[in-house]
Every structure is written in structure tokens, then in C-alpha cells.
PDB file of C-alpha atoms in Angstrom:
ATOM      1  CA  MET A   1     -58.886  -5.986 -65.631  1.00 62.00           C
ATOM      2  CA  GLU A   2     -57.452  -8.918 -67.580  1.00 71.00           C
ATOM      3  CA  ASP A   3     -53.895  -7.659 -67.043  1.00 78.00           C
ATOM      4  CA  THR A   4     -54.587  -7.251 -63.321  1.00 84.00           C
ATOM      5  CA  ALA A   5     -55.982 -10.778 -63.043  1.00 83.00           C
ATOM      6  CA  ARG A   6     -52.951 -12.160 -64.881  1.00 85.00           C
ATOM      7  CA  ALA A   7     -50.579 -10.269 -62.591  1.00 90.00           C
ATOM      8  CA  ILE A   8     -52.348 -11.596 -59.491  1.00 89.00           C
ATOM      9  CA  ALA A   9     -52.246 -15.156 -60.862  1.00 89.00           C
ATOM     10  CA  ASN A  10     -48.528 -14.866 -61.592  1.00 91.00           C
ATOM     11  CA  LEU A  11     -47.812 -13.490 -58.111  1.00 92.00           C
ATOM     12  CA  THR A  12     -49.843 -16.302 -56.522  1.00 94.00           C
ATOM     13  CA  ARG A  13     -47.911 -18.883 -58.526  1.00 93.00           C
ATOM     14  CA  GLU A  14     -44.569 -17.352 -57.481  1.00 96.00           C
ATOM     15  CA  ARG A  15     -45.592 -17.404 -53.839  1.00 96.00           C
ATOM     16  CA  TRP A  16     -46.647 -21.034 -54.046  1.00 97.00           C
ATOM     17  CA  GLU A  17     -43.335 -21.961 -55.673  1.00 97.00           C
ATOM     18  CA  SER A  18     -41.602 -20.321 -52.692  1.00 98.00           C
ATOM     19  CA  ASN A  19     -43.854 -22.231 -50.288  1.00 98.00           C
ATOM     20  CA  ALA A  20     -43.772 -25.595 -52.100  1.00 98.00           C
ATOM     21  CA  GLN A  21     -41.256 -27.408 -49.899  1.00 98.00           C
ATOM     22  CA  TYR A  22     -42.842 -25.922 -46.792  1.00 98.00           C
ATOM     23  CA  TRP A  23     -46.193 -27.461 -47.753  1.00 97.00           C
ATOM     24  CA  VAL A  24     -44.637 -30.789 -48.682  1.00 97.00           C
ATOM     25  CA  LYS A  25     -43.210 -30.940 -45.158  1.00 98.00           C
ATOM     26  CA  ILE A  26     -46.486 -29.863 -43.513  1.00 98.00           C
ATOM     27  CA  ILE A  27     -48.594 -32.383 -45.418  1.00 98.00           C
ATOM     28  CA  ARG A  28     -46.251 -35.361 -45.324  1.00 97.00           C
ATOM     29  CA  GLU A  29     -45.572 -34.964 -41.616  1.00 98.00           C
ATOM     30  CA  GLY A  30     -49.304 -34.648 -40.903  1.00 98.00           C
ATOM     31  CA  ARG A  31     -48.900 -31.247 -39.227  1.00 98.00           C
ATOM     32  CA  ASP A  32     -52.102 -29.590 -40.510  1.00 98.00           C
ATOM     33  CA  ARG A  33     -54.721 -30.732 -38.004  1.00 98.00           C
ATOM     34  CA  TYR A  34     -57.518 -28.929 -39.832  1.00 98.00           C
ATOM     35  CA  ARG A  35     -56.971 -31.387 -42.674  1.00 98.00           C
ATOM     36  CA  THR A  36     -55.992 -34.541 -40.814  1.00 98.00           C
ATOM     37  CA  GLU A  37     -58.721 -34.308 -38.149  1.00 98.00           C
ATOM     38  CA  LEU A  38     -61.551 -32.450 -39.901  1.00 98.00           C
ATOM     39  CA  THR A  39     -61.687 -31.395 -43.543  1.00 98.00           C
ATOM     40  CA  ASP A  40     -60.175 -34.469 -45.240  1.00 98.00           C
ATOM     41  CA  ALA A  41     -62.810 -36.702 -43.669  1.00 98.00           C
ATOM     42  CA  ALA A  42     -65.557 -34.238 -44.614  1.00 98.00           C
ATOM     43  CA  VAL A  43     -64.499 -34.233 -48.277  1.00 98.00           C
ATOM     44  CA  LEU A  44     -64.136 -38.013 -48.401  1.00 98.00           C
ATOM     45  CA  ASP A  45     -67.605 -38.380 -46.887  1.00 98.00           C
ATOM     46  CA  ALA A  46     -69.028 -36.040 -49.536  1.00 98.00           C
ATOM     47  CA  ILE A  47     -67.331 -38.048 -52.296  1.00 98.00           C
ATOM     48  CA  GLY A  48     -68.489 -41.440 -51.047  1.00 98.00           C
ATOM     49  CA  PRO A  49     -67.489 -44.637 -52.893  1.00 97.00           C
ATOM     50  CA  CYS A  50     -65.251 -43.756 -55.821  1.00 97.00           C
ATOM     51  CA  ASP A  51     -63.990 -47.089 -57.164  1.00 97.00           C
ATOM     52  CA  GLY A  52     -63.745 -46.826 -60.950  1.00 97.00           C
ATOM     53  CA  LEU A  53     -64.575 -43.105 -61.120  1.00 98.00           C
ATOM     54  CA  ARG A  54     -62.465 -40.679 -63.147  1.00 98.00           C
ATOM     55  CA  ILE A  55     -61.666 -37.817 -60.782  1.00 98.00           C
ATOM     56  CA  LEU A  56     -59.979 -34.470 -61.325  1.00 98.00           C
ATOM     57  CA  ASP A  57     -58.159 -33.158 -58.245  1.00 98.00           C
ATOM     58  CA  ALA A  58     -58.012 -29.443 -59.047  1.00 98.00           C
ATOM     59  CA  GLY A  59     -55.275 -27.647 -57.133  1.00 98.00           C
ATOM     60  CA  CYS A  60     -53.849 -30.991 -56.044  1.00 98.00           C
ATOM     61  CA  GLY A  61     -50.767 -29.608 -54.295  1.00 97.00           C
ATOM     62  CA  GLU A  62     -48.248 -32.333 -53.451  1.00 97.00           C
ATOM     63  CA  GLY A  63     -50.858 -34.966 -54.251  1.00 97.00           C
ATOM     64  CA  TYR A  64     -51.833 -36.442 -50.910  1.00 97.00           C
ATOM     65  CA  PHE A  65     -55.581 -36.309 -51.541  1.00 98.00           C
ATOM     66  CA  ALA A  66     -55.228 -37.629 -55.081  1.00 97.00           C
ATOM     67  CA  ARG A  67     -53.272 -40.569 -53.676  1.00 96.00           C
ATOM     68  CA  ALA A  68     -56.008 -41.229 -51.115  1.00 96.00           C
ATOM     69  CA  LEU A  69     -58.624 -41.351 -53.891  1.00 97.00           C
ATOM     70  CA  ALA A  70     -56.478 -43.580 -56.120  1.00 96.00           C
ATOM     71  CA  SER A  71     -55.979 -45.967 -53.195  1.00 95.00           C
ATOM     72  CA  ARG A  72     -59.796 -46.259 -53.119  1.00 96.00           C
ATOM     73  CA  GLY A  73     -59.872 -47.346 -56.755  1.00 96.00           C
ATOM     74  CA  ALA A  74     -60.373 -44.015 -58.531  1.00 97.00           C
ATOM     75  CA  HIS A  75     -58.548 -42.938 -61.674  1.00 97.00           C
ATOM     76  CA  VAL A  76     -57.239 -39.519 -60.682  1.00 97.00           C
ATOM     77  CA  VAL A  77     -55.730 -36.644 -62.633  1.00 98.00           C
ATOM     78  CA  GLY A  78     -54.099 -34.052 -60.397  1.00 98.00           C
ATOM     79  CA  VAL A  79     -53.664 -30.507 -61.704  1.00 98.00           C
ATOM     80  CA  ASP A  80     -51.778 -27.655 -60.040  1.00 98.00           C
ATOM     81  CA  ALA A  81     -50.141 -24.452 -61.268  1.00 96.00           C
ATOM     82  CA  CYS A  82     -47.120 -24.863 -58.978  1.00 97.00           C
ATOM     83  CA  GLN A  83     -44.304 -26.837 -60.597  1.00 97.00           C
ATOM     84  CA  GLY A  84     -42.600 -27.535 -57.265  1.00 97.00           C
ATOM     85  CA  LEU A  85     -45.716 -29.225 -55.907  1.00 98.00           C
ATOM     86  CA  ILE A  86     -46.312 -31.189 -59.114  1.00 98.00           C
ATOM     87  CA  ASP A  87     -42.704 -32.420 -59.024  1.00 97.00           C
ATOM     88  CA  ALA A  88     -43.199 -33.559 -55.425  1.00 97.00           C
ATOM     89  CA  ALA A  89     -46.509 -35.247 -56.275  1.00 96.00           C
ATOM     90  CA  GLY A  90     -44.993 -37.243 -59.105  1.00 92.00           C
ATOM     91  CA  GLY A  91     -42.320 -38.705 -56.867  1.00 86.00           C
ATOM     92  CA  VAL A  92     -44.640 -40.792 -54.673  1.00 86.00           C
ATOM     93  CA  ALA A  93     -45.993 -44.200 -55.635  1.00 80.00           C
ATOM     94  CA  VAL A  94     -49.699 -44.940 -55.250  1.00 80.00           C
ATOM     95  CA  GLU A  95     -51.143 -48.045 -53.633  1.00 80.00           C
ATOM     96  CA  GLY A  96     -54.503 -49.576 -54.446  1.00 80.00           C
ATOM     97  CA  GLY A  97     -56.504 -50.407 -57.530  1.00 85.00           C
ATOM     98  CA  GLY A  98     -56.735 -46.943 -59.061  1.00 93.00           C
ATOM     99  CA  SER A  99     -54.410 -44.889 -61.219  1.00 95.00           C
ATOM    100  CA  LEU A 100     -52.791 -41.511 -60.842  1.00 96.00           C
ATOM    101  CA  SER A 101     -51.173 -38.825 -62.979  1.00 96.00           C
ATOM    102  CA  PHE A 102     -50.182 -35.218 -62.384  1.00 97.00           C
ATOM    103  CA  THR A 103     -49.796 -32.241 -64.678  1.00 97.00           C
ATOM    104  CA  ARG A 104     -48.855 -28.601 -64.236  1.00 97.00           C
ATOM    105  CA  ALA A 105     -51.652 -26.358 -65.492  1.00 97.00           C
ATOM    106  CA  SER A 106     -53.904 -23.537 -64.387  1.00 96.00           C
ATOM    107  CA  VAL A 107     -57.326 -24.732 -63.284  1.00 97.00           C
ATOM    108  CA  ASP A 108     -58.953 -22.287 -65.695  1.00 94.00           C
ATOM    109  CA  ALA A 109     -57.217 -23.879 -68.728  1.00 95.00           C
ATOM    110  CA  MET A 110     -56.685 -27.616 -68.189  1.00 97.00           C
ATOM    111  CA  PRO A 111     -55.464 -30.241 -70.686  1.00 95.00           C
ATOM    112  CA  VAL A 112     -58.496 -32.432 -69.950  1.00 97.00           C
ATOM    113  CA  GLU A 113     -61.060 -33.554 -72.522  1.00 97.00           C
ATOM    114  CA  ASP A 114     -64.655 -32.306 -72.565  1.00 98.00           C
ATOM    115  CA  ASP A 115     -67.252 -34.419 -70.715  1.00 97.00           C
ATOM    116  CA  SER A 116     -64.617 -36.868 -69.504  1.00 98.00           C
ATOM    117  CA  VAL A 117     -64.638 -36.603 -65.705  1.00 98.00           C
ATOM    118  CA  ASP A 118     -67.104 -38.057 -63.184  1.00 98.00           C
ATOM    119  CA  LEU A 119     -66.048 -35.860 -60.275  1.00 98.00           C
ATOM    120  CA  VAL A 120     -64.037 -32.690 -59.672  1.00 98.00           C
ATOM    121  CA  VAL A 121     -62.584 -32.138 -56.207  1.00 98.00           C
ATOM    122  CA  CYS A 122     -61.401 -28.690 -55.076  1.00 98.00           C
ATOM    123  CA  ASN A 123     -59.819 -29.276 -51.687  1.00 98.00           C
ATOM    124  CA  HIS A 124     -58.721 -25.914 -50.225  1.00 97.00           C
ATOM    125  CA  LEU A 125     -58.365 -24.449 -53.727  1.00 97.00           C
ATOM    126  CA  PHE A 126     -60.912 -21.646 -54.048  1.00 96.00           C
ATOM    127  CA  SER A 127     -59.400 -19.397 -51.388  1.00 95.00           C
ATOM    128  CA  HIS A 128     -56.283 -19.171 -53.585  1.00 95.00           C
ATOM    129  CA  LEU A 129     -58.157 -18.027 -56.700  1.00 95.00           C
ATOM    130  CA  GLN A 130     -58.742 -14.291 -56.957  1.00 93.00           C
ATOM    131  CA  ASP A 131     -61.671 -15.035 -59.290  1.00 93.00           C
ATOM    132  CA  PRO A 132     -62.858 -18.673 -59.331  1.00 95.00           C
ATOM    133  CA  GLY A 133     -65.420 -17.952 -62.058  1.00 95.00           C
ATOM    134  CA  PRO A 134     -63.248 -19.115 -65.016  1.00 96.00           C
ATOM    135  CA  ALA A 135     -62.287 -22.275 -63.109  1.00 97.00           C
ATOM    136  CA  ILE A 136     -65.952 -23.107 -62.481  1.00 97.00           C
ATOM    137  CA  VAL A 137     -66.636 -22.755 -66.214  1.00 97.00           C
ATOM    138  CA  GLU A 138     -63.708 -25.093 -66.909  1.00 98.00           C
ATOM    139  CA  PHE A 139     -65.013 -27.651 -64.407  1.00 98.00           C
ATOM    140  CA  GLY A 140     -68.358 -27.571 -66.183  1.00 97.00           C
ATOM    141  CA  ARG A 141     -66.566 -28.274 -69.457  1.00 97.00           C
ATOM    142  CA  VAL A 142     -64.666 -31.361 -68.293  1.00 98.00           C
ATOM    143  CA  LEU A 143     -67.452 -32.909 -66.192  1.00 98.00           C
ATOM    144  CA  LYS A 144     -69.884 -35.385 -67.641  1.00 98.00           C
ATOM    145  CA  SER A 145     -73.580 -34.571 -67.426  1.00 97.00           C
ATOM    146  CA  GLY A 146     -74.636 -35.516 -63.916  1.00 97.00           C
ATOM    147  CA  GLY A 147     -71.044 -35.296 -62.690  1.00 98.00           C
ATOM    148  CA  ARG A 148     -70.302 -33.689 -59.337  1.00 98.00           C
ATOM    149  CA  LEU A 149     -68.164 -30.788 -58.197  1.00 98.00           C
ATOM    150  CA  ILE A 150     -67.070 -30.796 -54.549  1.00 98.00           C
ATOM    151  CA  ILE A 151     -65.612 -27.592 -53.116  1.00 98.00           C
ATOM    152  CA  LEU A 152     -64.036 -27.307 -49.667  1.00 98.00           C
ATOM    153  CA  THR A 153     -62.915 -23.760 -48.900  1.00 98.00           C
ATOM    154  CA  LEU A 154     -62.707 -21.098 -46.215  1.00 96.00           C
ATOM    155  CA  HIS A 155     -66.082 -19.902 -44.982  1.00 95.00           C
ATOM    156  CA  PRO A 156     -66.712 -16.531 -46.674  1.00 92.00           C
ATOM    157  CA  CYS A 157     -69.116 -15.376 -43.974  1.00 91.00           C
ATOM    158  CA  PHE A 158     -66.790 -15.745 -41.011  1.00 90.00           C
ATOM    159  CA  TYR A 159     -63.140 -16.283 -41.945  1.00 90.00           C
ATOM    160  CA  VAL A 160     -60.877 -13.344 -41.069  1.00 85.00           C
ATOM    161  CA  GLU A 161     -57.159 -12.751 -40.647  1.00 78.00           C
ATOM    162  CA  ASN A 162     -55.681 -14.896 -37.868  1.00 76.00           C
ATOM    163  CA  SER A 163     -58.796 -17.032 -37.411  1.00 78.00           C
ATOM    164  CA  GLU A 164     -56.392 -19.930 -36.852  1.00 85.00           C
ATOM    165  CA  GLN A 165     -55.036 -18.050 -33.831  1.00 78.00           C
ATOM    166  CA  GLY A 166     -58.466 -17.410 -32.355  1.00 72.00           C
ATOM    167  CA  ALA A 167     -59.439 -14.127 -34.062  1.00 64.00           C
ATOM    168  CA  MET A 168     -63.208 -13.538 -34.019  1.00 72.00           C
ATOM    169  CA  ASN A 169     -63.573 -10.218 -35.844  1.00 77.00           C
ATOM    170  CA  SER A 170     -66.809  -9.843 -37.757  1.00 78.00           C
ATOM    171  CA  VAL A 171     -66.937  -9.179 -41.499  1.00 86.00           C
ATOM    172  CA  PRO A 172     -68.772  -5.892 -42.167  1.00 85.00           C
ATOM    173  CA  ALA A 173     -71.255  -5.763 -45.031  1.00 88.00           C
ATOM    174  CA  SER A 174     -69.087  -3.224 -46.841  1.00 86.00           C
ATOM    175  CA  ARG A 175     -66.386  -5.922 -47.192  1.00 88.00           C
ATOM    176  CA  TYR A 176     -68.485  -9.078 -47.284  1.00 92.00           C
ATOM    177  CA  PHE A 177     -70.319  -8.321 -50.544  1.00 93.00           C
ATOM    178  CA  ALA A 178     -67.113  -7.657 -52.478  1.00 91.00           C
ATOM    179  CA  SER A 179     -64.087  -9.813 -53.210  1.00 91.00           C
ATOM    180  CA  ARG A 180     -61.685  -9.470 -50.303  1.00 92.00           C
ATOM    181  CA  GLY A 181     -58.172 -10.715 -49.749  1.00 93.00           C
ATOM    182  CA  VAL A 182     -56.545 -11.748 -46.475  1.00 93.00           C
ATOM    183  CA  ASP A 183     -52.749 -11.396 -46.650  1.00 95.00           C
ATOM    184  CA  GLN A 184     -50.777 -13.472 -44.172  1.00 94.00           C
ATOM    185  CA  ARG A 185     -48.105 -16.126 -43.927  1.00 96.00           C
ATOM    186  CA  PHE A 186     -49.144 -19.670 -43.188  1.00 95.00           C
ATOM    187  CA  MET A 187     -48.467 -20.653 -39.583  1.00 95.00           C
ATOM    188  CA  VAL A 188     -48.951 -24.389 -39.124  1.00 97.00           C
ATOM    189  CA  ASP A 189     -47.838 -26.308 -36.043  1.00 96.00           C
ATOM    190  CA  GLY A 190     -45.361 -23.570 -35.166  1.00 95.00           C
ATOM    191  CA  LEU A 191     -43.844 -23.430 -38.660  1.00 97.00           C
ATOM    192  CA  GLU A 192     -44.164 -20.223 -40.679  1.00 97.00           C
ATOM    193  CA  SER A 193     -44.243 -20.267 -44.472  1.00 97.00           C
ATOM    194  CA  PRO A 194     -41.393 -18.551 -46.359  1.00 98.00           C
ATOM    195  CA  SER A 195     -43.788 -16.441 -48.423  1.00 97.00           C
ATOM    196  CA  MET A 196     -46.938 -14.443 -47.824  1.00 96.00           C
ATOM    197  CA  ILE A 197     -50.120 -15.771 -49.401  1.00 95.00           C
ATOM    198  CA  THR A 198     -53.460 -14.119 -50.118  1.00 95.00           C
ATOM    199  CA  SER A 199     -56.663 -15.949 -49.194  1.00 95.00           C
ATOM    200  CA  TRP A 200     -59.519 -14.698 -51.373  1.00 95.00           C
ATOM    201  CA  LEU A 201     -63.120 -14.746 -50.205  1.00 95.00           C
ATOM    202  CA  ARG A 202     -66.379 -13.880 -51.975  1.00 95.00           C
ATOM    203  CA  PRO A 203     -69.987 -13.808 -50.761  1.00 95.00           C
ATOM    204  CA  LEU A 204     -72.106 -16.943 -50.868  1.00 95.00           C
ATOM    205  CA  GLU A 205     -74.292 -15.477 -53.595  1.00 96.00           C
ATOM    206  CA  PHE A 206     -71.245 -15.315 -55.866  1.00 96.00           C
ATOM    207  CA  TYR A 207     -70.760 -19.071 -55.604  1.00 95.00           C
ATOM    208  CA  SER A 208     -74.422 -19.936 -56.061  1.00 96.00           C
ATOM    209  CA  GLY A 209     -74.829 -17.558 -59.001  1.00 97.00           C
ATOM    210  CA  THR A 210     -71.602 -18.554 -60.748  1.00 97.00           C
ATOM    211  CA  LEU A 211     -72.359 -22.250 -60.336  1.00 97.00           C
ATOM    212  CA  ARG A 212     -75.880 -21.744 -61.688  1.00 97.00           C
ATOM    213  CA  ASP A 213     -74.654 -19.759 -64.683  1.00 96.00           C
ATOM    214  CA  SER A 214     -72.134 -22.510 -65.474  1.00 96.00           C
ATOM    215  CA  GLY A 215     -74.777 -25.241 -65.560  1.00 96.00           C
ATOM    216  CA  PHE A 216     -74.552 -26.526 -61.993  1.00 98.00           C
ATOM    217  CA  VAL A 217     -77.190 -27.186 -59.358  1.00 98.00           C
ATOM    218  CA  ILE A 218     -76.150 -27.058 -55.694  1.00 98.00           C
ATOM    219  CA  ALA A 219     -77.090 -30.416 -54.192  1.00 98.00           C
ATOM    220  CA  ASP A 220     -75.782 -29.880 -50.668  1.00 98.00           C
ATOM    221  CA  LEU A 221     -74.051 -27.360 -48.421  1.00 98.00           C
ATOM    222  CA  ARG A 222     -72.153 -28.444 -45.333  1.00 98.00           C
ATOM    223  CA  GLU A 223     -70.042 -26.659 -42.723  1.00 98.00           C
ATOM    224  CA  PRO A 224     -67.361 -29.017 -41.365  1.00 98.00           C
ATOM    225  CA  HIS A 225     -66.744 -28.339 -37.694  1.00 98.00           C
ATOM    226  CA  PRO A 226     -65.193 -30.112 -34.702  1.00 98.00           C
ATOM    227  CA  THR A 227     -67.366 -32.271 -32.511  1.00 97.00           C
ATOM    228  CA  GLU A 228     -68.419 -31.204 -29.040  1.00 97.00           C
ATOM    229  CA  ASP A 229     -65.957 -33.723 -27.636  1.00 97.00           C
ATOM    230  CA  MET A 230     -63.078 -32.228 -29.655  1.00 98.00           C
ATOM    231  CA  LEU A 231     -63.910 -28.733 -28.409  1.00 97.00           C
ATOM    232  CA  LEU A 232     -64.413 -29.856 -24.814  1.00 97.00           C
ATOM    233  CA  ASN A 233     -61.260 -31.944 -24.485  1.00 97.00           C
ATOM    234  CA  ASP A 234     -58.734 -30.270 -26.768  1.00 98.00           C
ATOM    235  CA  PRO A 235     -57.678 -26.648 -26.173  1.00 97.00           C
ATOM    236  CA  TRP A 236     -56.100 -26.567 -29.647  1.00 97.00           C
ATOM    237  CA  TRP A 237     -59.563 -26.797 -31.211  1.00 97.00           C
ATOM    238  CA  ARG A 238     -61.088 -24.302 -28.806  1.00 95.00           C
ATOM    239  CA  LYS A 239     -58.530 -21.706 -29.864  1.00 94.00           C
ATOM    240  CA  GLY A 240     -58.143 -22.726 -33.503  1.00 94.00           C
ATOM    241  CA  PHE A 241     -61.840 -22.910 -34.347  1.00 95.00           C
ATOM    242  CA  PRO A 242     -63.333 -19.736 -32.851  1.00 92.00           C
ATOM    243  CA  THR A 243     -66.044 -19.487 -35.501  1.00 91.00           C
ATOM    244  CA  ALA A 244     -67.249 -21.384 -38.587  1.00 94.00           C
ATOM    245  CA  MET A 245     -64.126 -21.609 -40.760  1.00 95.00           C
ATOM    246  CA  PHE A 246     -65.007 -23.950 -43.619  1.00 97.00           C
ATOM    247  CA  ILE A 247     -67.772 -24.497 -46.111  1.00 98.00           C
ATOM    248  CA  LEU A 248     -68.299 -27.539 -48.331  1.00 98.00           C
ATOM    249  CA  LEU A 249     -70.427 -27.282 -51.471  1.00 98.00           C
ATOM    250  CA  ILE A 250     -71.617 -30.227 -53.546  1.00 98.00           C
ATOM    251  CA  ALA A 251     -72.877 -29.280 -57.008  1.00 98.00           C
ATOM    252  CA  GLU A 252     -74.097 -31.371 -59.935  1.00 98.00           C
ATOM    253  CA  ARG A 253     -73.628 -30.552 -63.599  1.00 97.00           C
ATOM    254  CA  ARG A 254     -76.937 -30.560 -65.436  1.00 92.00           C
TER     255      ARG A 254
END
């Protein structure tokens, strides 16, 4: 099992290296409307004021969210396993009163001291981890007592292949209660990613149980979704949000 997990992690890293410049373009040109119009605001609202906080951005990608937090006065460490994305992240200056650094590392083995972080943010990370359990343990290690973990990921109850193109297939119980992978290329604003990627989903009870066993208490659960006005007036949202697609968990380390 360990060899299989390592092989999957290596394949995921290779695919992200292939997709790195694609994602830099998507993010920096503001092409991902799920992020720019919905999920970024939801995560920022969950974080609240962050001036002076030490924040770990786990799976930081090309660093856009870490930069947003640093501009609000946070001291941010961004970690990602993809060297291409870390290189891109390090090439952009940050504005505001905070600070910012980036390092290449797996989120289940980070060069971060014990009990040193006020907040861990996982923005669209968990769907790219075949087993997020080790990462959750690592987040518990680096967080201070009372620190928060904020997870924004695909909704495990409803997300299916091609949900972004309006697919509304249900998830049968035989698949829902096991780890399942959705293999597809990213298709964002008409641009297709060079490499396939696997989105991993697990049942809600996995998250609640794994968080509990790692010393966390779930403080809130939210489901970011477009407003009635967005759905009424924008056909893009009517097609691209056919069912609940995202879940946001806020957990506190005891």
C-alpha cells in the first residue's frame, strides 16, 4: 500500500509539473470564475482578519492566495510539491504589511516547526491528495493549540466527472463510501490542460473522523454556492453549477 501511495503521489506531481504553466496563465489572467467569483471570497470570509497571523498556505500553487493574505498583513509560508509552481510563486513581489516565502515540499512532510502556525489554509488542495490523512496529521503538528484549519475542496457528495460542463450524475452508495478518483483534463475558459489530473473524493465521515483523530474539532461547515441573482442572470453559472460543487470546513486544533 505504501508503494502504491508513493507511486500515485509521484504521478500527481509529474502531472502538475506538466500543467504548471497552464495554471499560472489561468490564475494570473483571472480565467477561473469558480475562484474569482465564488470560492476565493468564501475562504477569505472564513479566515476573517489575519493581520499579524502566521499562516501556512498548503498546496499554494503559483501563490496568488498567499499573496492576498500577505497583502492583508499575514506572515505566510506557501508550500507546494510542484517545483514549476513554486518557481512561479517566488517571482512575484508582495504588497502590504505582511511577509511571504515559498518552499517546495509535500504537505505530509513540511519543513515547518511544531506549534508555530496560527492558521492552515487548504484552498483546492484536498481533491489532489489520494489520501489526505497524513497531511491532516501534519497540519495538526504545525498548528498552535487553538489554531484553525480551513479546507475548501470539491463536494464529495455531489461532484462527478464533467460537473463543470453541467453533468448531474448521482454518486451511488457503492462508490460514495470508498475513495474514488475522477480522471479528466482541466477545461477552464476554453483552455484545456496539457495533462490529465485525478480529483480524489472521500465520504464526509472520512473527513470528520480523520480530523477528530488528529486532534481537531469541526467548528463550521459551509457550502459555497452562487447567489440567486448569479444563477438567474448568468447562463455560465446555470450550466457550470448544476449541483453543490464545493464544501468548506473550518476546524480547530484542540
